[in-house]
JSON list of C-alpha atoms in Angstrom, two decimals:
[
{"chain": "A", "resi": 98, "resn": "MET", "atom": "CA", "xyz": [47.75, -94.85, -24.52]},
{"chain": "A", "resi": 99, "resn": "MET", "atom": "CA", "xyz": [50.50, -93.49, -22.67]},
{"chain": "A", "resi": 100, "resn": "VAL", "atom": "CA", "xyz": [50.25, -90.09, -21.15]},
{"chain": "A", "resi": 101, "resn": "HIS", "atom": "CA", "xyz": [52.66, -87.92, -18.70]},
{"chain": "A", "resi": 102, "resn": "VAL", "atom": "CA", "xyz": [51.12, -86.50, -15.31]},
{"chain": "A", "resi": 103, "resn": "HIS", "atom": "CA", "xyz": [52.50, -83.57, -13.79]},
{"chain": "A", "resi": 104, "resn": "VAL", "atom": "CA", "xyz": [51.26, -83.49, -9.84]},
{"chain": "A", "resi": 105, "resn": "ARG", "atom": "CA", "xyz": [51.88, -80.13, -7.67]},
{"chain": "A", "resi": 106, "resn": "ILE", "atom": "CA", "xyz": [51.20, -80.42, -4.08]},
{"chain": "A", "resi": 107, "resn": "VAL", "atom": "CA", "xyz": [51.61, -77.38, -2.21]},
{"chain": "A", "resi": 108, "resn": "PRO", "atom": "CA", "xyz": [50.88, -76.08, 1.46]},
{"chain": "A", "resi": 109, "resn": "ARG", "atom": "CA", "xyz": [47.14, -74.56, 1.63]},
{"chain": "A", "resi": 110, "resn": "SER", "atom": "CA", "xyz": [47.03, -71.06, 1.67]},
{"chain": "A", "resi": 111, "resn": "GLY", "atom": "CA", "xyz": [46.69, -69.85, 4.95]},
{"chain": "A", "resi": 112, "resn": "LEU", "atom": "CA", "xyz": [48.73, -72.10, 6.57]},
{"chain": "A", "resi": 113, "resn": "LEU", "atom": "CA", "xyz": [52.49, -71.13, 7.74]},
{"chain": "A", "resi": 114, "resn": "ASP", "atom": "CA", "xyz": [55.03, -72.19, 5.02]},
{"chain": "A", "resi": 115, "resn": "PRO", "atom": "CA", "xyz": [58.64, -71.84, 6.48]},
{"chain": "A", "resi": 116, "resn": "GLN", "atom": "CA", "xyz": [60.53, -72.89, 3.56]},
{"chain": "A", "resi": 117, "resn": "GLY", "atom": "CA", "xyz": [58.54, -70.72, 1.32]},
{"chain": "A", "resi": 118, "resn": "GLN", "atom": "CA", "xyz": [59.30, -67.95, 3.47]},
{"chain": "A", "resi": 119, "resn": "ALA", "atom": "CA", "xyz": [63.14, -68.61, 3.61]},
{"chain": "A", "resi": 120, "resn": "ILE", "atom": "CA", "xyz": [63.03, -68.98, -0.22]},
{"chain": "A", "resi": 121, "resn": "GLU", "atom": "CA", "xyz": [61.84, -65.43, -0.46]},
{"chain": "A", "resi": 122, "resn": "HIS", "atom": "CA", "xyz": [64.24, -63.65, 1.96]},
{"chain": "A", "resi": 123, "resn": "ALA", "atom": "CA", "xyz": [67.04, -65.54, -0.17]},
{"chain": "A", "resi": 124, "resn": "LEU", "atom": "CA", "xyz": [65.80, -64.66, -3.30]},
{"chain": "A", "resi": 125, "resn": "SER", "atom": "CA", "xyz": [65.38, -60.81, -1.90]},
{"chain": "A", "resi": 126, "resn": "ALA", "atom": "CA", "xyz": [68.80, -61.20, -0.63]},
{"chain": "A", "resi": 127, "resn": "LEU", "atom": "CA", "xyz": [70.17, -62.20, -4.20]},
{"chain": "A", "resi": 128, "resn": "GLY", "atom": "CA", "xyz": [68.51, -58.88, -5.48]},
{"chain": "A", "resi": 129, "resn": "PHE", "atom": "CA", "xyz": [65.23, -60.22, -7.01]},
{"chain": "A", "resi": 130, "resn": "SER", "atom": "CA", "xyz": [62.16, -57.60, -6.26]},
{"chain": "A", "resi": 131, "resn": "GLY", "atom": "CA", "xyz": [58.52, -57.56, -6.14]},
{"chain": "A", "resi": 132, "resn": "ILE", "atom": "CA", "xyz": [58.15, -61.36, -5.27]},
{"chain": "A", "resi": 133, "resn": "GLY", "atom": "CA", "xyz": [55.44, -62.47, -2.80]},
{"chain": "A", "resi": 134, "resn": "ASP", "atom": "CA", "xyz": [53.44, -65.64, -1.64]},
{"chain": "A", "resi": 135, "resn": "VAL", "atom": "CA", "xyz": [56.17, -68.23, -2.08]},
{"chain": "A", "resi": 136, "resn": "ARG", "atom": "CA", "xyz": [55.09, -71.63, -1.42]},
{"chain": "A", "resi": 137, "resn": "VAL", "atom": "CA", "xyz": [56.98, -74.43, -1.59]},
{"chain": "A", "resi": 138, "resn": "GLY", "atom": "CA", "xyz": [55.71, -78.11, -2.19]},
{"chain": "A", "resi": 139, "resn": "LYS", "atom": "CA", "xyz": [56.25, -81.34, -3.99]},
{"chain": "A", "resi": 140, "resn": "ALA", "atom": "CA", "xyz": [56.30, -81.91, -7.93]},
{"chain": "A", "resi": 141, "resn": "ILE", "atom": "CA", "xyz": [55.39, -85.65, -8.59]},
{"chain": "A", "resi": 142, "resn": "GLU", "atom": "CA", "xyz": [55.54, -86.59, -12.31]},
{"chain": "A", "resi": 143, "resn": "LEU", "atom": "CA", "xyz": [54.74, -90.17, -14.10]},
{"chain": "A", "resi": 144, "resn": "ARG", "atom": "CA", "xyz": [54.19, -91.80, -16.93]},
{"chain": "A", "resi": 145, "resn": "LEU", "atom": "CA", "xyz": [50.80, -93.72, -16.76]},
{"chain": "A", "resi": 146, "resn": "ASP", "atom": "CA", "xyz": [48.83, -96.27, -19.19]},
{"chain": "A", "resi": 147, "resn": "ALA", "atom": "CA", "xyz": [45.37, -94.84, -19.49]},
{"chain": "A", "resi": 148, "resn": "ALA", "atom": "CA", "xyz": [42.31, -95.09, -21.51]},
{"chain": "A", "resi": 149, "resn": "SER", "atom": "CA", "xyz": [41.78, -91.33, -22.37]},
{"chain": "A", "resi": 150, "resn": "PRO", "atom": "CA", "xyz": [43.43, -88.33, -20.83]},
{"chain": "A", "resi": 151, "resn": "ALA", "atom": "CA", "xyz": [40.51, -87.52, -18.66]},
{"chain": "A", "resi": 152, "resn": "ALA", "atom": "CA", "xyz": [40.70, -91.23, -17.14]},
{"chain": "A", "resi": 153, "resn": "ALA", "atom": "CA", "xyz": [44.13, -90.40, -16.59]},
{"chain": "A", "resi": 154, "resn": "ALA", "atom": "CA", "xyz": [43.37, -87.12, -14.77]},
{"chain": "A", "resi": 155, "resn": "ALA", "atom": "CA", "xyz": [40.83, -89.24, -12.73]},
{"chain": "A", "resi": 156, "resn": "THR", "atom": "CA", "xyz": [43.30, -92.09, -11.72]},
{"chain": "A", "resi": 157, "resn": "ALA", "atom": "CA", "xyz": [45.93, -89.11, -10.81]},
{"chain": "A", "resi": 158, "resn": "ARG", "atom": "CA", "xyz": [43.22, -87.35, -8.67]},
{"chain": "A", "resi": 159, "resn": "ALA", "atom": "CA", "xyz": [42.99, -90.89, -7.08]},
{"chain": "A", "resi": 160, "resn": "MET", "atom": "CA", "xyz": [46.52, -91.28, -6.11]},
{"chain": "A", "resi": 161, "resn": "CYS", "atom": "CA", "xyz": [46.68, -88.05, -4.68]},
{"chain": "A", "resi": 162, "resn": "ASP", "atom": "CA", "xyz": [43.39, -88.48, -2.51]},
{"chain": "A", "resi": 163, "resn": "ARG", "atom": "CA", "xyz": [45.21, -91.91, -1.53]},
{"chain": "A", "resi": 164, "resn": "LEU", "atom": "CA", "xyz": [48.82, -91.58, -1.06]},
{"chain": "A", "resi": 165, "resn": "LEU", "atom": "CA", "xyz": [50.56, -88.39, -2.14]},
{"chain": "A", "resi": 166, "resn": "ALA", "atom": "CA", "xyz": [48.85, -85.33, -0.90]},
{"chain": "A", "resi": 167, "resn": "ASN", "atom": "CA", "xyz": [47.41, -84.74, 2.80]},
{"chain": "A", "resi": 168, "resn": "PRO", "atom": "CA", "xyz": [43.71, -83.13, 2.33]},
{"chain": "A", "resi": 169, "resn": "VAL", "atom": "CA", "xyz": [44.35, -81.30, 5.48]},
{"chain": "A", "resi": 170, "resn": "THR", "atom": "CA", "xyz": [47.13, -79.40, 5.06]},
{"chain": "A", "resi": 171, "resn": "GLU", "atom": "CA", "xyz": [47.57, -79.38, 1.05]},
{"chain": "A", "resi": 172, "resn": "ASP", "atom": "CA", "xyz": [46.33, -78.60, -2.17]},
{"chain": "A", "resi": 173, "resn": "PHE", "atom": "CA", "xyz": [47.19, -80.45, -5.53]},
{"chain": "A", "resi": 174, "resn": "ARG", "atom": "CA", "xyz": [46.79, -79.60, -9.31]},
{"chain": "A", "resi": 175, "resn": "ILE", "atom": "CA", "xyz": [46.93, -82.01, -11.93]},
{"chain": "A", "resi": 176, "resn": "GLU", "atom": "CA", "xyz": [48.01, -81.75, -15.49]},
{"chain": "A", "resi": 177, "resn": "VAL", "atom": "CA", "xyz": [47.91, -84.59, -18.03]},
{"chain": "A", "resi": 178, "resn": "GLU", "atom": "CA", "xyz": [50.20, -84.18, -21.57]},
{"chain": "A", "resi": 179, "resn": "PRO", "atom": "CA", "xyz": [49.76, -86.86, -23.68]},
{"chain": "A", "resi": 180, "resn": "GLU", "atom": "CA", "xyz": [53.01, -88.54, -24.99]},
{"chain": "B", "resi": 229, "resn": "MET", "atom": "CA", "xyz": [51.58, -56.68, -13.88]},
{"chain": "B", "resi": 230, "resn": "MET", "atom": "CA", "xyz": [51.37, -59.24, -11.40]},
{"chain": "B", "resi": 231, "resn": "VAL", "atom": "CA", "xyz": [51.76, -63.24, -12.57]},
{"chain": "B", "resi": 232, "resn": "HIS", "atom": "CA", "xyz": [51.83, -66.40, -10.77]},
{"chain": "B", "resi": 233, "resn": "VAL", "atom": "CA", "xyz": [54.90, -68.16, -11.51]},
{"chain": "B", "resi": 234, "resn": "HIS", "atom": "CA", "xyz": [54.97, -72.29, -11.32]},
{"chain": "B", "resi": 235, "resn": "VAL", "atom": "CA", "xyz": [58.23, -73.89, -10.83]},
{"chain": "B", "resi": 236, "resn": "ARG", "atom": "CA", "xyz": [58.68, -77.55, -11.18]},
{"chain": "B", "resi": 237, "resn": "ILE", "atom": "CA", "xyz": [62.16, -78.93, -10.43]},
{"chain": "B", "resi": 238, "resn": "VAL", "atom": "CA", "xyz": [62.77, -82.51, -10.74]},
{"chain": "B", "resi": 239, "resn": "PRO", "atom": "CA", "xyz": [65.89, -84.88, -10.50]},
{"chain": "B", "resi": 240, "resn": "ARG", "atom": "CA", "xyz": [67.36, -85.16, -14.21]},
{"chain": "B", "resi": 241, "resn": "SER", "atom": "CA", "xyz": [66.41, -88.24, -16.22]},
{"chain": "B", "resi": 242, "resn": "GLY", "atom": "CA", "xyz": [69.12, -90.84, -16.03]},
{"chain": "B", "resi": 243, "resn": "LEU", "atom": "CA", "xyz": [69.61, -90.03, -12.26]},
{"chain": "B", "resi": 244, "resn": "LEU", "atom": "CA", "xyz": [68.57, -92.40, -9.54]},
{"chain": "B", "resi": 245, "resn": "ASP", "atom": "CA", "xyz": [65.55, -91.15, -7.55]},
{"chain": "B", "resi": 246, "resn": "PRO", "atom": "CA", "xyz": [64.95, -93.15, -4.49]},
{"chain": "B", "resi": 247, "resn": "GLN", "atom": "CA", "xyz": [61.69, -91.04, -3.66]},
{"chain": "B", "resi": 248, "resn": "GLY", "atom": "CA", "xyz": [60.35, -91.54, -6.79]},
{"chain": "B", "resi": 249, "resn": "GLN", "atom": "CA", "xyz": [60.80, -95.74, -6.65]},
{"chain": "B", "resi": 250, "resn": "ALA", "atom": "CA", "xyz": [59.11, -95.64, -3.38]},
{"chain": "B", "resi": 251, "resn": "ILE", "atom": "CA", "xyz": [56.14, -94.00, -4.53]},
{"chain": "B", "resi": 252, "resn": "GLU", "atom": "CA", "xyz": [55.97, -96.14, -7.52]},
{"chain": "B", "resi": 253, "resn": "HIS", "atom": "CA", "xyz": [56.03, -99.11, -5.25]},
{"chain": "B", "resi": 254, "resn": "ALA", "atom": "CA", "xyz": [53.52, -97.71, -3.02]},
{"chain": "B", "resi": 255, "resn": "LEU", "atom": "CA", "xyz": [51.01, -96.85, -5.81]},
{"chain": "B", "resi": 256, "resn": "SER", "atom": "CA", "xyz": [51.48, -100.41, -7.13]},
{"chain": "B", "resi": 257, "resn": "ALA", "atom": "CA", "xyz": [50.73, -101.61, -3.76]},
{"chain": "B", "resi": 258, "resn": "LEU", "atom": "CA", "xyz": [47.73, -100.09, -3.52]},
{"chain": "B", "resi": 259, "resn": "GLY", "atom": "CA", "xyz": [46.35, -101.40, -6.70]},
{"chain": "B", "resi": 260, "resn": "PHE", "atom": "CA", "xyz": [47.43, -98.47, -9.24]},
{"chain": "B", "resi": 261, "resn": "SER", "atom": "CA", "xyz": [48.93, -100.43, -12.29]},
{"chain": "B", "resi": 262, "resn": "GLY", "atom": "CA", "xyz": [50.30, -99.01, -15.78]},
{"chain": "B", "resi": 263, "resn": "ILE", "atom": "CA", "xyz": [52.43, -96.34, -13.80]},
{"chain": "B", "resi": 264, "resn": "GLY", "atom": "CA", "xyz": [56.08, -95.63, -14.66]},
{"chain": "B", "resi": 265, "resn": "ASP", "atom": "CA", "xyz": [59.10, -93.27, -14.43]},
{"chain": "B", "resi": 266, "resn": "VAL", "atom": "CA", "xyz": [58.09, -91.46, -11.45]},
{"chain": "B", "resi": 267, "resn": "ARG", "atom": "CA", "xyz": [60.14, -88.58, -10.52]},
{"chain": "B", "resi": 268, "resn": "VAL", "atom": "CA", "xyz": [60.04, -86.66, -7.23]},
{"chain": "B", "resi": 269, "resn": "GLY", "atom": "CA", "xyz": [61.23, -83.10, -7.15]},
{"chain": "B", "resi": 270, "resn": "LYS", "atom": "CA", "xyz": [59.94, -79.49, -5.55]},
{"chain": "B", "resi": 271, "resn": "ALA", "atom": "CA", "xyz": [57.16, -77.21, -6.92]},
{"chain": "B", "resi": 272, "resn": "ILE", "atom": "CA", "xyz": [57.43, -73.43, -5.95]},
{"chain": "B", "resi": 273, "resn": "GLU", "atom": "CA", "xyz": [55.02, -71.02, -6.52]},
{"chain": "B", "resi": 274, "resn": "LEU", "atom": "CA", "xyz": [55.28, -67.44, -6.20]},
{"chain": "B", "resi": 275, "resn": "ARG", "atom": "CA", "xyz": [53.71, -63.89, -7.10]},
{"chain": "B", "resi": 276, "resn": "LEU", "atom": "CA", "xyz": [55.95, -61.92, -9.20]},
{"chain": "B", "resi": 277, "resn": "ASP", "atom": "CA", "xyz": [55.68, -58.12, -10.33]},
{"chain": "B", "resi": 278, "resn": "ALA", "atom": "CA", "xyz": [57.10, -58.06, -13.96]},
{"chain": "B", "resi": 279, "resn": "ALA", "atom": "CA", "xyz": [56.58, -56.09, -17.27]},
{"chain": "B", "resi": 280, "resn": "SER", "atom": "CA", "xyz": [55.18, -59.18, -19.26]},
{"chain": "B", "resi": 281, "resn": "PRO", "atom": "CA", "xyz": [54.70, -62.64, -19.05]},
{"chain": "B", "resi": 282, "resn": "ALA", "atom": "CA", "xyz": [58.11, -63.20, -21.19]},
{"chain": "B", "resi": 283, "resn": "ALA", "atom": "CA", "xyz": [59.83, -60.90, -18.08]},
{"chain": "B", "resi": 284, "resn": "ALA", "atom": "CA", "xyz": [58.46, -63.08, -15.48]},
{"chain": "B", "resi": 285, "resn": "ALA", "atom": "CA", "xyz": [59.79, -66.31, -17.22]},
{"chain": "B", "resi": 286, "resn": "ALA", "atom": "CA", "xyz": [63.10, -64.85, -17.55]},
{"chain": "B", "resi": 287, "resn": "THR", "atom": "CA", "xyz": [63.10, -63.91, -14.31]},
{"chain": "B", "resi": 288, "resn": "ALA", "atom": "CA", "xyz": [61.90, -66.94, -12.89]},
{"chain": "B", "resi": 289, "resn": "ARG", "atom": "CA", "xyz": [64.80, -68.84, -14.95]},
{"chain": "B", "resi": 290, "resn": "ALA", "atom": "CA", "xyz": [67.28, -66.53, -13.31]},
{"chain": "B", "resi": 291, "resn": "MET", "atom": "CA", "xyz": [65.95, -67.50, -10.06]},
{"chain": "B", "resi": 292, "resn": "CYS", "atom": "CA", "xyz": [66.26, -71.30, -10.62]},
{"chain": "B", "resi": 293, "resn": "ASP", "atom": "CA", "xyz": [69.98, -70.71, -11.93]},
{"chain": "B", "resi": 294, "resn": "ARG", "atom": "CA", "xyz": [70.96, -68.80, -9.17]},
{"chain": "B", "resi": 295, "resn": "LEU", "atom": "CA", "xyz": [68.93, -70.17, -6.07]},
{"chain": "B", "resi": 296, "resn": "LEU", "atom": "CA", "xyz": [66.46, -72.88, -6.69]},
{"chain": "B", "resi": 297, "resn": "ALA", "atom": "CA", "xyz": [67.71, -75.47, -8.55]},
{"chain": "B", "resi": 298, "resn": "ASN", "atom": "CA", "xyz": [70.88, -77.63, -8.88]},
{"chain": "B", "resi": 299, "resn": "PRO", "atom": "CA", "xyz": [72.00, -77.22, -12.51]},
{"chain": "B", "resi": 300, "resn": "VAL", "atom": "CA", "xyz": [73.94, -80.55, -12.29]},
{"chain": "B", "resi": 301, "resn": "THR", "atom": "CA", "xyz": [71.20, -82.95, -10.99]},
{"chain": "B", "resi": 302, "resn": "GLU", "atom": "CA", "xyz": [68.03, -80.94, -11.70]},
{"chain": "B", "resi": 303, "resn": "ASP", "atom": "CA", "xyz": [66.10, -80.00, -14.51]},
{"chain": "B", "resi": 304, "resn": "PHE", "atom": "CA", "xyz": [63.31, -77.23, -14.31]},
{"chain": "B", "resi": 305, "resn": "ARG", "atom": "CA", "xyz": [60.08, -76.10, -15.92]},
{"chain": "B", "resi": 306, "resn": "ILE", "atom": "CA", "xyz": [58.63, -72.45, -15.57]},
{"chain": "B", "resi": 307, "resn": "GLU", "atom": "CA", "xyz": [55.09, -71.74, -16.08]},
{"chain": "B", "resi": 308, "resn": "VAL", "atom": "CA", "xyz": [53.52, -68.14, -16.00]},
{"chain": "B", "resi": 309, "resn": "GLU", "atom": "CA", "xyz": [50.10, -67.46, -15.56]},
{"chain": "B", "resi": 310, "resn": "PRO", "atom": "CA", "xyz": [48.52, -63.82, -15.28]},
{"chain": "B", "resi": 311, "resn": "GLU", "atom": "CA", "xyz": [46.56, -63.09, -12.31]}
]
């Protein structure tokens, strides 16, 4: 079955995120209030041929571990959506 | 109420995404198969003080329209998660 995989990779909490801080300041300057903890990272989407959604999630975790994310500085979250 | 807002911003389908192609090739080279349509974009996470999840989603859409996304080249998707 073909599934859509959405991967979100953001800097670990506790690590400095200058891009997130810049966006937080820019949003405040535009008049948005009540905002905090802005983190900016990568969003990766792909289609995957997998036996099941669980198998797709396992494959996506392996992709993150081996290529997409840096385990020292980044956290990732995976969502699988059947087509 | 405080909510977590997750924004995913990716290049519109149909637009060339060289970074996505590079990742697709790298994943194939690592032995992953059955992969297609890899798109790479930005993942933005923030905490927001809003009256309701619907109000938070509306605020996040306004942020995307005014600052975070380029409506000509990018699509965005918003998810709101109560704390």
